[in-house]
Amino acid sequence: RLSVGADYLDICARAAESGDLRMTETLTGLSDVLSGKLNEYVAEYACTVAGQESWFLLHARRATAGPPGVILSHVNITQRKQAEIALRENQRFLQTVTNHVPGVIAYLDAMLRFRFANDEHKRLYGLEPANILGLHIGECLPVDIWSEIQPKLQGALDGQVQHYEAW
């Protein structure tokens, strides 16, 4: 049981001995901060609180004044983790739907870098969608296609309505 003044290293050690790999990593991180190998250690972890899964951010920092020690904080990040999980689920759903559309679907940011692409990119251009994320569209398309669409994309970025059909 964790409380103010509890020997947190002992709690971590007992959990690690019972086979909890996350606590083994935490124990190593805290020991490294205490010994001076690290100035700080940060980890996110899940645990059950009042029968519900909760997420926390552990931040350990070496005490710089007084006796040697580590200052620990645990911040409840459950809402953030739930939002991240929901976002991933929505992204998977969107990817699944767009992968079954017989057409190229992509989202490019203002710098013309891929932020989303469906599987049709693989069929038409041999590009794995996951591998082109973050790349500039000009790096991914054949030169003749890029030279044809580049002015239209720039026009769209400049606020001009564009009409384009490639088929």
Short mmCIF file of N, CA and C in Angstrom, two decimals, residues 12-100:
data_model
loop_
_atom_site.label_atom_id
_atom_site.label_comp_id
_atom_site.label_asym_id
_atom_site.label_seq_id
_atom_site.Cartn_x
_atom_site.Cartn_y
_atom_site.Cartn_z
N CYS A 12 8.23 -1.30 -5.06
CA CYS A 12 8.59 -1.67 -6.43
C CYS A 12 9.34 -3.00 -6.47
N ALA A 13 10.24 -3.20 -5.53
CA ALA A 13 11.03 -4.44 -5.49
C ALA A 13 10.13 -5.64 -5.26
N ARG A 14 9.16 -5.53 -4.34
CA ARG A 14 8.25 -6.65 -4.09
C ARG A 14 7.41 -6.95 -5.32
N ALA A 15 6.95 -5.91 -6.01
CA ALA A 15 6.15 -6.11 -7.23
C ALA A 15 7.01 -6.72 -8.33
N ALA A 16 8.26 -6.27 -8.44
CA ALA A 16 9.17 -6.82 -9.45
C ALA A 16 9.45 -8.29 -9.18
N GLU A 17 9.65 -8.63 -7.90
CA GLU A 17 9.91 -10.03 -7.53
C GLU A 17 8.73 -10.94 -7.87
N SER A 18 7.53 -10.36 -7.89
CA SER A 18 6.35 -11.18 -8.21
C SER A 18 6.16 -11.32 -9.72
N GLY A 19 7.10 -10.75 -10.51
CA GLY A 19 7.06 -10.93 -11.96
C GLY A 19 6.52 -9.74 -12.74
N ASP A 20 6.26 -8.63 -12.09
CA ASP A 20 5.74 -7.44 -12.78
C ASP A 20 6.90 -6.74 -13.50
N LEU A 21 6.98 -6.94 -14.84
CA LEU A 21 8.09 -6.38 -15.63
C LEU A 21 8.09 -4.85 -15.60
N ARG A 22 6.91 -4.25 -15.59
CA ARG A 22 6.82 -2.79 -15.54
C ARG A 22 7.48 -2.27 -14.27
N MET A 23 7.25 -2.98 -13.17
CA MET A 23 7.85 -2.54 -11.91
C MET A 23 9.36 -2.80 -11.88
N THR A 24 9.81 -3.82 -12.61
CA THR A 24 11.25 -4.06 -12.73
C THR A 24 11.90 -2.87 -13.43
N GLU A 25 11.27 -2.39 -14.52
CA GLU A 25 11.79 -1.20 -15.23
C GLU A 25 11.74 0.03 -14.33
N THR A 26 10.64 0.18 -13.59
CA THR A 26 10.50 1.33 -12.70
C THR A 26 11.56 1.29 -11.60
N LEU A 27 11.78 0.13 -11.03
CA LEU A 27 12.79 -0.02 -9.98
C LEU A 27 14.17 0.35 -10.51
N THR A 28 14.49 -0.10 -11.71
CA THR A 28 15.78 0.23 -12.33
C THR A 28 15.88 1.74 -12.55
N GLY A 29 14.82 2.35 -13.09
CA GLY A 29 14.82 3.79 -13.34
C GLY A 29 14.99 4.59 -12.05
N LEU A 30 14.26 4.21 -11.01
CA LEU A 30 14.36 4.93 -9.74
C LEU A 30 15.74 4.74 -9.10
N SER A 31 16.26 3.53 -9.20
CA SER A 31 17.61 3.26 -8.66
C SER A 31 18.66 4.09 -9.40
N ASP A 32 18.49 4.21 -10.72
CA ASP A 32 19.43 5.02 -11.51
C ASP A 32 19.36 6.49 -11.14
N VAL A 33 18.17 6.99 -10.82
CA VAL A 33 18.04 8.38 -10.38
C VAL A 33 18.70 8.54 -9.02
N LEU A 34 18.42 7.62 -8.12
CA LEU A 34 18.98 7.69 -6.77
C LEU A 34 20.50 7.61 -6.77
N SER A 35 21.06 6.79 -7.67
CA SER A 35 22.52 6.64 -7.72
C SER A 35 23.21 7.77 -8.48
N GLY A 36 22.42 8.59 -9.19
CA GLY A 36 23.01 9.68 -9.96
C GLY A 36 23.26 9.35 -11.42
N LYS A 37 22.98 8.11 -11.85
CA LYS A 37 23.13 7.77 -13.27
C LYS A 37 22.18 8.58 -14.14
N LEU A 38 21.00 8.83 -13.62
CA LEU A 38 20.00 9.64 -14.31
C LEU A 38 19.58 10.80 -13.41
N ASN A 39 19.23 11.92 -14.02
CA ASN A 39 18.68 13.03 -13.24
C ASN A 39 17.19 12.87 -13.02
N GLU A 40 16.53 12.18 -13.98
CA GLU A 40 15.10 11.97 -13.84
C GLU A 40 14.68 10.70 -14.56
N TYR A 41 13.52 10.21 -14.18
CA TYR A 41 12.93 9.03 -14.79
C TYR A 41 11.44 9.32 -14.94
N VAL A 42 10.89 9.00 -16.12
CA VAL A 42 9.48 9.24 -16.39
C VAL A 42 8.89 7.96 -16.98
N ALA A 43 7.71 7.59 -16.51
CA ALA A 43 7.03 6.41 -17.03
C ALA A 43 5.53 6.59 -16.90
N GLU A 44 4.81 6.02 -17.86
CA GLU A 44 3.36 5.96 -17.79
C GLU A 44 2.99 4.53 -17.43
N TYR A 45 1.97 4.39 -16.59
CA TYR A 45 1.57 3.04 -16.22
C TYR A 45 0.07 3.00 -15.94
N ALA A 46 -0.49 1.81 -16.13
CA ALA A 46 -1.90 1.58 -15.85
C ALA A 46 -2.01 0.78 -14.55
N CYS A 47 -3.06 1.06 -13.82
CA CYS A 47 -3.36 0.26 -12.63
C CYS A 47 -4.86 0.37 -12.35
N THR A 48 -5.34 -0.52 -11.54
CA THR A 48 -6.76 -0.51 -11.20
C THR A 48 -6.95 0.30 -9.91
N VAL A 49 -7.83 1.29 -9.98
CA VAL A 49 -8.16 2.12 -8.83
C VAL A 49 -9.67 2.08 -8.67
N ALA A 50 -10.13 1.65 -7.50
CA ALA A 50 -11.56 1.56 -7.21
C ALA A 50 -12.29 0.76 -8.30
N GLY A 51 -11.65 -0.31 -8.77
CA GLY A 51 -12.28 -1.19 -9.74
C GLY A 51 -12.26 -0.70 -11.18
N GLN A 52 -11.60 0.42 -11.45
CA GLN A 52 -11.53 0.96 -12.81
C GLN A 52 -10.07 1.12 -13.24
N GLU A 53 -9.84 0.86 -14.54
CA GLU A 53 -8.49 1.05 -15.05
C GLU A 53 -8.17 2.54 -15.08
N SER A 54 -7.05 2.89 -14.50
CA SER A 54 -6.59 4.27 -14.48
C SER A 54 -5.16 4.32 -15.00
N TRP A 55 -4.77 5.47 -15.49
CA TRP A 55 -3.41 5.67 -16.00
C TRP A 55 -2.75 6.79 -15.23
N PHE A 56 -1.46 6.62 -14.96
CA PHE A 56 -0.70 7.62 -14.23
C PHE A 56 0.63 7.89 -14.92
N LEU A 57 1.11 9.09 -14.72
CA LEU A 57 2.44 9.49 -15.18
C LEU A 57 3.31 9.60 -13.93
N LEU A 58 4.32 8.78 -13.88
CA LEU A 58 5.28 8.80 -12.78
C LEU A 58 6.46 9.66 -13.21
N HIS A 59 6.80 10.63 -12.38
CA HIS A 59 7.96 11.48 -12.65
C HIS A 59 8.84 11.44 -11.41
N ALA A 60 10.06 10.96 -11.57
CA ALA A 60 11.02 10.89 -10.48
C ALA A 60 12.19 11.80 -10.81
N ARG A 61 12.54 12.64 -9.86
CA ARG A 61 13.65 13.56 -10.04
C ARG A 61 14.55 13.48 -8.82
N ARG A 62 15.84 13.47 -9.07
CA ARG A 62 16.82 13.41 -7.98
C ARG A 62 16.72 14.67 -7.14
N ALA A 63 16.65 14.49 -5.84
CA ALA A 63 16.63 15.64 -4.92
C ALA A 63 18.00 16.31 -4.96
N THR A 64 18.01 17.62 -5.12
CA THR A 64 19.28 18.34 -5.23
C THR A 64 19.68 19.01 -3.92
N ALA A 65 18.80 19.03 -2.96
CA ALA A 65 19.11 19.63 -1.66
C ALA A 65 18.77 18.62 -0.57
N GLY A 66 19.44 18.73 0.54
CA GLY A 66 19.16 17.83 1.65
C GLY A 66 19.78 16.47 1.44
N PRO A 67 19.29 15.49 2.18
CA PRO A 67 19.85 14.14 2.06
C PRO A 67 19.52 13.54 0.69
N PRO A 68 20.33 12.57 0.24
CA PRO A 68 20.07 11.95 -1.06
C PRO A 68 18.66 11.36 -1.08
N GLY A 69 18.01 11.56 -2.18
CA GLY A 69 16.66 11.05 -2.31
C GLY A 69 16.09 11.33 -3.68
N VAL A 70 14.86 10.90 -3.86
CA VAL A 70 14.16 11.07 -5.12
C VAL A 70 12.80 11.68 -4.81
N ILE A 71 12.44 12.69 -5.58
CA ILE A 71 11.13 13.31 -5.45
C ILE A 71 10.23 12.67 -6.51
N LEU A 72 9.13 12.07 -6.06
CA LEU A 72 8.21 11.38 -6.95
C LEU A 72 6.90 12.15 -7.08
N SER A 73 6.36 12.12 -8.29
CA SER A 73 4.99 12.61 -8.47
C SER A 73 4.26 11.63 -9.35
N HIS A 74 3.00 11.45 -9.07
CA HIS A 74 2.13 10.59 -9.86
C HIS A 74 0.95 11.46 -10.29
N VAL A 75 0.79 11.64 -11.59
CA VAL A 75 -0.28 12.48 -12.12
C VAL A 75 -1.28 11.57 -12.84
N ASN A 76 -2.55 11.73 -12.52
CA ASN A 76 -3.59 10.94 -13.16
C ASN A 76 -3.77 11.43 -14.59
N ILE A 77 -3.47 10.57 -15.56
CA ILE A 77 -3.59 10.92 -16.98
C ILE A 77 -4.64 10.04 -17.66
N THR A 78 -5.58 9.53 -16.88
CA THR A 78 -6.60 8.61 -17.40
C THR A 78 -7.38 9.23 -18.55
N GLN A 79 -7.84 10.45 -18.40
CA GLN A 79 -8.63 11.08 -19.47
C GLN A 79 -7.81 11.21 -20.75
N ARG A 80 -6.55 11.58 -20.64
CA ARG A 80 -5.69 11.69 -21.82
C ARG A 80 -5.51 10.33 -22.49
N LYS A 81 -5.26 9.28 -21.70
CA LYS A 81 -5.07 7.95 -22.26
C LYS A 81 -6.35 7.45 -22.92
N GLN A 82 -7.50 7.72 -22.31
CA GLN A 82 -8.77 7.32 -22.90
C GLN A 82 -8.98 8.03 -24.23
N ALA A 83 -8.62 9.31 -24.29
CA ALA A 83 -8.73 10.07 -25.55
C ALA A 83 -7.78 9.49 -26.60
N GLU A 84 -6.56 9.12 -26.21
CA GLU A 84 -5.61 8.53 -27.15
C GLU A 84 -6.13 7.20 -27.69
N ILE A 85 -6.71 6.39 -26.82
CA ILE A 85 -7.26 5.10 -27.24
C ILE A 85 -8.42 5.32 -28.21
N ALA A 86 -9.31 6.25 -27.88
CA ALA A 86 -10.44 6.54 -28.77
C ALA A 86 -9.96 7.06 -30.12
N LEU A 87 -8.93 7.90 -30.10
CA LEU A 87 -8.38 8.42 -31.35
C LEU A 87 -7.81 7.29 -32.21
N ARG A 88 -7.05 6.39 -31.59
CA ARG A 88 -6.49 5.25 -32.34
C ARG A 88 -7.59 4.38 -32.93
N GLU A 89 -8.65 4.15 -32.16
CA GLU A 89 -9.77 3.34 -32.66
C GLU A 89 -10.45 4.04 -33.84
N ASN A 90 -10.63 5.35 -33.76
CA ASN A 90 -11.23 6.10 -34.86
C ASN A 90 -10.32 6.09 -36.09
N GLN A 91 -9.01 6.19 -35.87
CA GLN A 91 -8.08 6.15 -36.99
C GLN A 91 -8.12 4.79 -37.68
N ARG A 92 -8.18 3.72 -36.88
CA ARG A 92 -8.28 2.37 -37.46
C ARG A 92 -9.57 2.23 -38.27
N PHE A 93 -10.67 2.75 -37.74
CA PHE A 93 -11.95 2.69 -38.44
C PHE A 93 -11.87 3.45 -39.75
N LEU A 94 -11.35 4.67 -39.72
CA LEU A 94 -11.22 5.48 -40.94
C LEU A 94 -10.32 4.79 -41.95
N GLN A 95 -9.21 4.22 -41.49
CA GLN A 95 -8.29 3.52 -42.39
C GLN A 95 -8.99 2.32 -43.03
N THR A 96 -9.75 1.57 -42.24
CA THR A 96 -10.46 0.40 -42.77
C THR A 96 -11.48 0.82 -43.83
N VAL A 97 -12.25 1.85 -43.55
CA VAL A 97 -13.25 2.31 -44.51
C VAL A 97 -12.58 2.80 -45.80
N THR A 98 -11.59 3.67 -45.68
CA THR A 98 -10.96 4.24 -46.88
C THR A 98 -10.15 3.21 -47.65
N ASN A 99 -9.68 2.16 -46.99
CA ASN A 99 -8.95 1.11 -47.71
C ASN A 99 -9.85 0.31 -48.64
N HIS A 100 -11.14 0.41 -48.45
CA HIS A 100 -12.09 -0.32 -49.29
C HIS A 100 -12.75 0.57 -50.33
#
